[in-house]
PDB file of C-alpha atoms and ligand atoms in Angstrom:
ATOM      1  CA  MET A   1       6.273 -12.658   2.236  1.00 98.00           C
ATOM      2  CA  LEU A   2       2.676 -11.913   2.202  1.00 98.00           C
ATOM      3  CA  VAL A   3       1.713  -8.961  -0.328  1.00 99.00           C
ATOM      4  CA  ALA A   4      -1.051  -6.183   0.183  1.00 99.00           C
ATOM      5  CA  PRO A   5      -1.072  -3.885  -2.906  1.00 99.00           C
ATOM      6  CA  SER A   6      -2.415  -0.530  -2.554  1.00 98.00           C
ATOM      7  CA  ILE A   7      -5.315   0.610  -4.443  1.00 98.00           C
ATOM      8  CA  LEU A   8      -4.098   4.080  -4.178  1.00 98.00           C
ATOM      9  CA  SER A   9      -1.881   3.851  -7.121  1.00 98.00           C
ATOM     10  CA  ALA A  10      -4.710   1.989  -9.414  1.00 98.00           C
ATOM     11  CA  ASP A  11      -6.605   3.570 -11.949  1.00 98.00           C
ATOM     12  CA  PHE A  12     -10.076   5.038 -10.159  1.00 98.00           C
ATOM     13  CA  GLY A  13     -11.759   5.272 -13.618  1.00 98.00           C
ATOM     14  CA  HIS A  14     -11.351   1.482 -13.411  1.00 98.00           C
ATOM     15  CA  LEU A  15     -11.460   0.670 -10.137  1.00 98.00           C
ATOM     16  CA  ALA A  16     -13.217  -2.753 -10.189  1.00 98.00           C
ATOM     17  CA  ARG A  17     -10.801  -4.309 -13.131  1.00 98.00           C
ATOM     18  CA  ASP A  18      -7.826  -3.069 -11.195  1.00 98.00           C
ATOM     19  CA  VAL A  19      -8.954  -4.517  -7.775  1.00 99.00           C
ATOM     20  CA  ALA A  20      -9.399  -7.607  -9.659  1.00 98.00           C
ATOM     21  CA  ALA A  21      -6.324  -7.732 -11.351  1.00 98.00           C
ATOM     22  CA  ILE A  22      -4.473  -7.653  -8.242  1.00 98.00           C
ATOM     23  CA  CYS A  23      -6.616 -10.623  -6.794  1.00 98.00           C
ATOM     24  CA  GLU A  24      -5.982 -12.492  -9.719  1.00 98.00           C
ATOM     25  CA  GLY A  25      -2.399 -11.839  -9.691  1.00 98.00           C
ATOM     26  CA  GLU A  26      -2.144 -13.801  -6.100  1.00 98.00           C
ATOM     27  CA  CYS A  27      -2.207 -10.772  -3.824  1.00 98.00           C
ATOM     28  CA  ASP A  28      -2.582 -11.646  -0.278  1.00 99.00           C
ATOM     29  CA  LEU A  29      -4.916  -8.648   1.136  1.00 99.00           C
ATOM     30  CA  VAL A  30      -6.260  -5.513  -0.738  1.00 99.00           C
ATOM     31  CA  HIS A  31      -4.707  -2.357   1.197  1.00 99.00           C
ATOM     32  CA  VAL A  32      -7.311   0.623   1.251  1.00 99.00           C
ATOM     33  CA  ASP A  33      -5.951   3.845   2.211  1.00 99.00           C
ATOM     34  CA  VAL A  34      -8.656   5.911   3.867  1.00 99.00           C
ATOM     35  CA  MET A  35      -7.572   9.800   4.309  1.00 98.00           C
ATOM     36  CA  ASP A  36      -9.700  12.359   5.860  1.00 98.00           C
ATOM     37  CA  GLY A  37      -7.742  15.474   4.864  1.00 98.00           C
ATOM     38  CA  HIS A  38      -6.980  16.341   8.632  1.00 98.00           C
ATOM     39  CA  PHE A  39      -4.625  13.641  10.131  1.00 98.00           C
ATOM     40  CA  VAL A  40      -3.154  13.637   6.554  1.00 98.00           C
ATOM     41  CA  PRO A  41      -2.798  16.623   4.011  1.00 98.00           C
ATOM     42  CA  ASN A  42      -5.001  14.213   1.371  1.00 98.00           C
ATOM     43  CA  LEU A  43      -8.461  12.952   1.243  1.00 98.00           C
ATOM     44  CA  THR A  44      -9.365   9.690  -0.590  1.00 98.00           C
ATOM     45  CA  ILE A  45     -12.194   7.517  -0.334  1.00 98.00           C
ATOM     46  CA  GLY A  46     -15.002   6.636   1.976  1.00 98.00           C
ATOM     47  CA  PRO A  47     -17.772   3.763   2.474  1.00 98.00           C
ATOM     48  CA  VAL A  48     -19.585   4.112  -0.878  1.00 98.00           C
ATOM     49  CA  VAL A  49     -16.202   3.392  -2.843  1.00 98.00           C
ATOM     50  CA  VAL A  50     -14.689   1.090  -0.500  1.00 98.00           C
ATOM     51  CA  GLU A  51     -17.807  -1.123  -0.787  1.00 98.00           C
ATOM     52  CA  ALA A  52     -17.448  -1.292  -4.617  1.00 98.00           C
ATOM     53  CA  VAL A  53     -14.011  -2.433  -3.785  1.00 98.00           C
ATOM     54  CA  ALA A  54     -14.955  -5.278  -1.315  1.00 98.00           C
ATOM     55  CA  ARG A  55     -17.350  -6.396  -4.095  1.00 98.00           C
ATOM     56  CA  ALA A  56     -14.633  -6.628  -6.835  1.00 98.00           C
ATOM     57  CA  ALA A  57     -11.971  -8.420  -4.230  1.00 98.00           C
ATOM     58  CA  THR A  58     -11.697 -11.830  -3.690  1.00 98.00           C
ATOM     59  CA  LYS A  59      -9.228 -11.355  -1.313  1.00 98.00           C
ATOM     60  CA  PRO A  60      -9.544 -10.070   2.451  1.00 98.00           C
ATOM     61  CA  LEU A  61      -9.653  -5.959   2.538  1.00 99.00           C
ATOM     62  CA  ASP A  62      -6.652  -4.472   4.829  1.00 99.00           C
ATOM     63  CA  ILE A  63      -7.962  -1.117   5.581  1.00 99.00           C
ATOM     64  CA  HIS A  64      -5.754   1.525   6.494  1.00 99.00           C
ATOM     65  CA  LEU A  65      -7.410   4.519   8.768  1.00 99.00           C
ATOM     66  CA  MET A  66      -5.523   8.035   8.061  1.00 99.00           C
ATOM     67  CA  VAL A  67      -7.970   9.919  10.105  1.00 98.00           C
ATOM     68  CA  GLN A  68      -8.993  11.683  12.729  1.00 98.00           C
ATOM     69  CA  ASN A  69     -11.844  10.007  14.962  1.00 98.00           C
ATOM     70  CA  ASN A  70     -11.093   6.876  14.155  1.00 98.00           C
ATOM     71  CA  SER A  71     -13.656   5.127  16.191  1.00 98.00           C
ATOM     72  CA  PHE A  72     -16.204   7.087  13.829  1.00 98.00           C
ATOM     73  CA  PHE A  73     -14.588   5.915  10.729  1.00 98.00           C
ATOM     74  CA  VAL A  74     -14.666   1.970  12.596  1.00 98.00           C
ATOM     75  CA  ASP A  75     -18.291   1.971  12.711  1.00 98.00           C
ATOM     76  CA  LEU A  76     -18.263   3.303   8.995  1.00 98.00           C
ATOM     77  CA  PHE A  77     -16.225   0.705   7.682  1.00 98.00           C
ATOM     78  CA  ALA A  78     -17.310  -2.267   9.798  1.00 98.00           C
ATOM     79  CA  PRO A  79     -19.947  -3.341   7.963  1.00 98.00           C
ATOM     80  CA  LEU A  80     -18.102  -4.174   4.934  1.00 98.00           C
ATOM     81  CA  LYS A  81     -16.280  -6.569   6.931  1.00 98.00           C
ATOM     82  CA  PRO A  82     -12.423  -5.928   6.152  1.00 98.00           C
ATOM     83  CA  GLY A  83     -10.181  -8.786   7.317  1.00 98.00           C
ATOM     84  CA  TYR A  84      -7.824  -5.926   9.056  1.00 99.00           C
ATOM     85  CA  LEU A  85      -8.638  -2.519  10.455  1.00 98.00           C
ATOM     86  CA  SER A  86      -6.034  -0.038  11.145  1.00 99.00           C
ATOM     87  CA  PHE A  87      -5.672   3.321  12.927  1.00 99.00           C
ATOM     88  CA  HIS A  88      -2.922   5.329  14.055  1.00 99.00           C
ATOM     89  CA  ILE A  89      -1.339   5.131  17.261  1.00 98.00           C
ATOM     90  CA  GLU A  90      -0.749   9.215  16.893  1.00 98.00           C
ATOM     91  CA  GLU A  91      -4.200  10.016  16.868  1.00 98.00           C
ATOM     92  CA  GLU A  92      -5.890   8.069  19.387  1.00 98.00           C
ATOM     93  CA  LYS A  93      -6.168   8.305  23.167  1.00 98.00           C
ATOM     94  CA  HIS A  94      -8.051   4.947  24.012  1.00 98.00           C
ATOM     95  CA  PRO A  95      -6.050   2.486  22.092  1.00 98.00           C
ATOM     96  CA  HIS A  96      -6.846  -0.273  24.138  1.00 98.00           C
ATOM     97  CA  ARG A  97     -10.558   0.428  24.115  1.00 98.00           C
ATOM     98  CA  LEU A  98     -10.539   0.906  20.056  1.00 98.00           C
ATOM     99  CA  ILE A  99      -8.696  -2.624  19.844  1.00 98.00           C
ATOM    100  CA  GLN A 100     -11.641  -4.631  21.626  1.00 98.00           C
ATOM    101  CA  LYS A 101     -14.310  -2.462  19.782  1.00 98.00           C
ATOM    102  CA  ILE A 102     -12.919  -3.540  16.453  1.00 98.00           C
ATOM    103  CA  ARG A 103     -12.169  -6.881  17.621  1.00 98.00           C
ATOM    104  CA  SER A 104     -16.018  -6.988  18.883  1.00 98.00           C
ATOM    105  CA  LEU A 105     -17.101  -6.475  15.224  1.00 98.00           C
ATOM    106  CA  GLY A 106     -15.412  -9.588  14.276  1.00 98.00           C
ATOM    107  CA  ILE A 107     -11.989  -7.825  12.535  1.00 98.00           C
ATOM    108  CA  LYS A 108      -8.928  -8.550  13.096  1.00 99.00           C
ATOM    109  CA  PRO A 109      -7.149  -5.341  14.803  1.00 99.00           C
ATOM    110  CA  ALA A 110      -3.987  -3.546  13.744  1.00 99.00           C
ATOM    111  CA  ILE A 111      -2.339  -0.198  15.030  1.00 99.00           C
ATOM    112  CA  VAL A 112      -0.169   1.857  12.481  1.00 99.00           C
ATOM    113  CA  LEU A 113       2.918   3.512  13.593  1.00 98.00           C
ATOM    114  CA  ASN A 114       4.448   6.605  11.853  1.00 98.00           C
ATOM    115  CA  PRO A 115       8.382   6.998  11.121  1.00 98.00           C
ATOM    116  CA  HIS A 116       9.078   9.002  14.390  1.00 98.00           C
ATOM    117  CA  THR A 117       6.933   6.562  16.821  1.00 98.00           C
ATOM    118  CA  LEU A 118       9.050   4.132  18.939  1.00 97.00           C
ATOM    119  CA  PRO A 119       7.643   0.607  18.550  1.00 98.00           C
ATOM    120  CA  GLU A 120       7.867   0.737  22.530  1.00 98.00           C
ATOM    121  CA  ALA A 121       5.165   3.226  22.271  1.00 97.00           C
ATOM    122  CA  ILE A 122       2.382  -0.137  21.675  1.00 98.00           C
ATOM    123  CA  GLU A 123       4.451  -2.461  23.754  1.00 98.00           C
ATOM    124  CA  PHE A 124       1.474  -3.326  26.303  1.00 98.00           C
ATOM    125  CA  LEU A 125      -1.138  -3.467  22.750  1.00 98.00           C
ATOM    126  CA  ILE A 126       0.833  -6.211  21.242  1.00 98.00           C
ATOM    127  CA  GLU A 127      -0.894  -9.238  23.100  1.00 98.00           C
ATOM    128  CA  ASP A 128      -4.078  -7.724  21.775  1.00 98.00           C
ATOM    129  CA  LEU A 129      -3.477  -7.329  18.131  1.00 99.00           C
ATOM    130  CA  ASP A 130      -3.154  -9.327  15.112  1.00 98.00           C
ATOM    131  CA  MET A 131      -0.796  -7.060  13.319  1.00 99.00           C
ATOM    132  CA  VAL A 132       1.502  -3.895  13.777  1.00 99.00           C
ATOM    133  CA  LEU A 133       1.851  -1.635  10.544  1.00 99.00           C
ATOM    134  CA  LEU A 134       5.506   0.178  10.385  1.00 99.00           C
ATOM    135  CA  MET A 135       5.444   3.131   8.173  1.00 99.00           C
ATOM    136  CA  SER A 136       8.364   3.746   5.976  1.00 99.00           C
ATOM    137  CA  VAL A 137       7.138   7.162   4.668  1.00 98.00           C
ATOM    138  CA  ASN A 138       5.226   9.518   5.945  1.00 98.00           C
ATOM    139  CA  PRO A 139       1.131   8.946   5.746  1.00 98.00           C
ATOM    140  CA  GLY A 140      -0.564  10.589   2.978  1.00 98.00           C
ATOM    141  CA  PHE A 141       0.814   9.973  -0.652  1.00 98.00           C
ATOM    142  CA  GLY A 142       1.835   7.356  -2.623  1.00 98.00           C
ATOM    143  CA  GLY A 143       5.161   6.930  -4.464  1.00 98.00           C
ATOM    144  CA  GLN A 144       7.327   8.402  -1.826  1.00 98.00           C
ATOM    145  CA  LYS A 145      10.668   7.473  -0.978  1.00 98.00           C
ATOM    146  CA  PHE A 146      11.445   4.278   1.343  1.00 98.00           C
ATOM    147  CA  ILE A 147      12.987   5.528   4.703  1.00 98.00           C
ATOM    148  CA  PRO A 148      15.370   3.175   5.627  1.00 98.00           C
ATOM    149  CA  SER A 149      15.217   3.200   9.570  1.00 98.00           C
ATOM    150  CA  VAL A 150      11.920   0.950   9.122  1.00 98.00           C
ATOM    151  CA  LEU A 151      14.418  -1.857   9.216  1.00 98.00           C
ATOM    152  CA  GLU A 152      16.008  -0.969  12.442  1.00 98.00           C
ATOM    153  CA  ARG A 153      12.436  -0.349  13.850  1.00 98.00           C
ATOM    154  CA  ALA A 154      10.971  -3.891  12.660  1.00 98.00           C
ATOM    155  CA  VAL A 155      13.904  -5.520  14.294  1.00 98.00           C
ATOM    156  CA  ARG A 156      13.090  -3.812  17.454  1.00 98.00           C
ATOM    157  CA  LEU A 157       8.997  -4.577  16.928  1.00 98.00           C
ATOM    158  CA  LYS A 158      10.010  -8.545  16.017  1.00 98.00           C
ATOM    159  CA  GLU A 159      11.684  -8.686  19.563  1.00 98.00           C
ATOM    160  CA  LEU A 160       8.582  -7.155  21.181  1.00 98.00           C
ATOM    161  CA  ILE A 161       6.362  -9.635  19.117  1.00 98.00           C
ATOM    162  CA  GLU A 162       8.593 -12.625  19.968  1.00 98.00           C
ATOM    163  CA  LYS A 163       8.389 -11.798  23.820  1.00 98.00           C
ATOM    164  CA  ARG A 164       4.342 -10.483  23.788  1.00 98.00           C
ATOM    165  CA  ASN A 165       2.522 -12.166  21.330  1.00 98.00           C
ATOM    166  CA  PRO A 166       4.271 -14.335  18.511  1.00 98.00           C
ATOM    167  CA  ASN A 167       1.533 -14.263  16.510  1.00 98.00           C
ATOM    168  CA  CYS A 168       1.497 -10.667  15.332  1.00 98.00           C
ATOM    169  CA  LEU A 169       2.135 -10.022  12.387  1.00 99.00           C
ATOM    170  CA  ILE A 170       4.650  -6.823  11.011  1.00 99.00           C
ATOM    171  CA  GLU A 171       3.424  -5.238   8.005  1.00 99.00           C
ATOM    172  CA  VAL A 172       5.286  -2.020   6.547  1.00 99.00           C
ATOM    173  CA  ASP A 173       4.121   0.392   3.867  1.00 99.00           C
ATOM    174  CA  GLY A 174       5.546   2.848   1.748  1.00 98.00           C
ATOM    175  CA  GLY A 175       8.202   2.833  -1.267  1.00 98.00           C
ATOM    176  CA  VAL A 176       8.615  -1.022  -1.154  1.00 98.00           C
ATOM    177  CA  ASN A 177      10.132  -2.334  -3.771  1.00 98.00           C
ATOM    178  CA  ASP A 178      11.660  -5.609  -5.398  1.00 98.00           C
ATOM    179  CA  ILE A 179      15.016  -4.149  -4.096  1.00 98.00           C
ATOM    180  CA  ASN A 180      14.249  -3.556  -0.398  1.00 98.00           C
ATOM    181  CA  VAL A 181      11.775  -6.479   0.128  1.00 98.00           C
ATOM    182  CA  SER A 182      14.876  -8.936   0.745  1.00 98.00           C
ATOM    183  CA  MET A 183      15.782  -6.867   3.839  1.00 98.00           C
ATOM    184  CA  LEU A 184      12.563  -6.125   4.824  1.00 98.00           C
ATOM    185  CA  LYS A 185      12.340  -9.998   5.095  1.00 98.00           C
ATOM    186  CA  GLU A 186      15.687 -10.290   6.868  1.00 98.00           C
ATOM    187  CA  ALA A 187      13.976  -7.892   9.568  1.00 98.00           C
ATOM    188  CA  GLY A 188      11.443 -10.248  10.273  1.00 98.00           C
ATOM    189  CA  VAL A 189       8.446  -8.404   8.314  1.00 98.00           C
ATOM    190  CA  ASP A 190       5.530 -10.821   7.191  1.00 98.00           C
ATOM    191  CA  VAL A 191       3.701  -8.268   4.914  1.00 99.00           C
ATOM    192  CA  VAL A 192       4.626  -5.391   2.605  1.00 99.00           C
ATOM    193  CA  VAL A 193       2.126  -2.700   1.139  1.00 99.00           C
ATOM    194  CA  ALA A 194       3.216  -1.571  -2.357  1.00 98.00           C
ATOM    195  CA  GLY A 195       1.221   0.485  -4.746  1.00 98.00           C
ATOM    196  CA  SER A 196       3.528   2.258  -7.417  1.00 98.00           C
ATOM    197  CA  TYR A 197       5.752  -0.737  -7.708  1.00 98.00           C
ATOM    198  CA  VAL A 198       2.910  -3.009  -8.369  1.00 98.00           C
ATOM    199  CA  TYR A 199       0.719  -0.662 -10.668  1.00 98.00           C
ATOM    200  CA  ARG A 200       3.433   0.470 -12.447  1.00 98.00           C
ATOM    201  CA  HIS A 201       5.644  -2.471 -13.198  1.00 98.00           C
ATOM    202  CA  PRO A 202       6.161  -2.745 -16.664  1.00 98.00           C
ATOM    203  CA  GLU A 203       5.322  -6.581 -16.791  1.00 98.00           C
ATOM    204  CA  GLY A 204       1.776  -5.845 -15.124  1.00 98.00           C
ATOM    205  CA  VAL A 205       0.677  -6.615 -11.624  1.00 98.00           C
ATOM    206  CA  ALA A 206       0.596 -10.262 -11.203  1.00 98.00           C
ATOM    207  CA  GLU A 207       4.718 -10.177 -11.795  1.00 98.00           C
ATOM    208  CA  ALA A 208       5.241  -7.368  -9.373  1.00 98.00           C
ATOM    209  CA  ILE A 209       3.245  -9.187  -6.799  1.00 98.00           C
ATOM    210  CA  ALA A 210       5.364 -12.415  -7.693  1.00 98.00           C
ATOM    211  CA  SER A 211       8.841 -10.618  -7.582  1.00 98.00           C
ATOM    212  CA  LEU A 212       7.404  -9.608  -3.979  1.00 98.00           C
ATOM    213  CA  LYS A 213       6.931 -12.661  -2.665  1.00 97.00           C
ATOM    214  CA  GLN A 214      10.215 -14.092  -3.550  1.00 80.00           C
TER     215      GLN A 214
HETATM  216  C1  DX5 B   1       0.568   6.075   2.399  1.00 72.10           C
HETATM  217  C2  DX5 B   1      -0.051   4.944   2.059  1.00 72.10           C
HETATM  218  C3  DX5 B   1       0.235   3.908   1.462  1.00 72.10           C
HETATM  219  C4  DX5 B   1       1.069   4.095  -0.224  1.00 72.10           C
HETATM  220  C5  DX5 B   1       2.188   3.316  -0.467  1.00 72.10           C
HETATM  221  O1  DX5 B   1       0.167   7.067   3.156  1.00 72.10           O
HETATM  222  O2  DX5 B   1      -0.475   4.513   3.422  1.00 72.10           O
HETATM  223  O3  DX5 B   1      -0.254   2.724   1.251  1.00 72.10           O
HETATM  224  O4  DX5 B   1      -0.124   3.858  -0.984  1.00 72.10           O
HETATM  225  O5  DX5 B   1       2.497   3.730  -2.019  1.00 72.10           O
HETATM  226  P1  DX5 B   1       3.620   3.310  -2.487  1.00 72.10           P
HETATM  227  O6  DX5 B   1       4.195   1.633  -2.446  1.00 72.10           O
HETATM  228  O7  DX5 B   1       3.907   4.070  -3.721  1.00 72.10           O
HETATM  229  O8  DX5 B   1       4.899   3.792  -1.314  1.00 72.10           O
HETATM  230 ZN1   ZN B   2      -1.148   2.393   3.441  1.00 72.10          ZN
END
């Protein structure tokens, strides 16, 4: 299992320290939640802060856009050269075009599905994607409860991926911990995002990341 800790649960007063800690703790990706206060009822960080995150990180960034006007935000964050850049299908009229744009900027494109969105909605985009992110909470906040139906959605998505593009990864985001991670693995999930579990772990972030990898 690959692990992408979400810095949303980091101490923003010590952001560089908390980003370095997850990288030293052998995370695979650094998950960055960008919220605009319109698509979701919360507002987080823009390119000035994400640039500081990129400087502190030794692992690729996994930028999760939760915004309206995706194309504008792609232009804003592309210069930071994230590993992955993901946008919500619910908020995009021309997802195929946006995927090509992200790829032309040298970034791996990913699409995010809210808890109600059917995996079939993106069936004919899978061949152009490097990753699909399934939300296991409603986007907007860290520390929410895991929605178990993501397991069934992951199994359905995995079937489509095997048919259309076996190299495409499945990532799950929200309420992930050391208990549900084994069910996610069984459902075919490749990458888990975890914010509060990693940053609130009593034995520290490295221990938390290791417990998710098993
Ligand atoms: C929610 C974000 C998540 C969040 C996960 O909108 O996309 O990445 O930080 O936090 P936890 O792991 O605490 O649910
Ligand atoms: Zn996220």
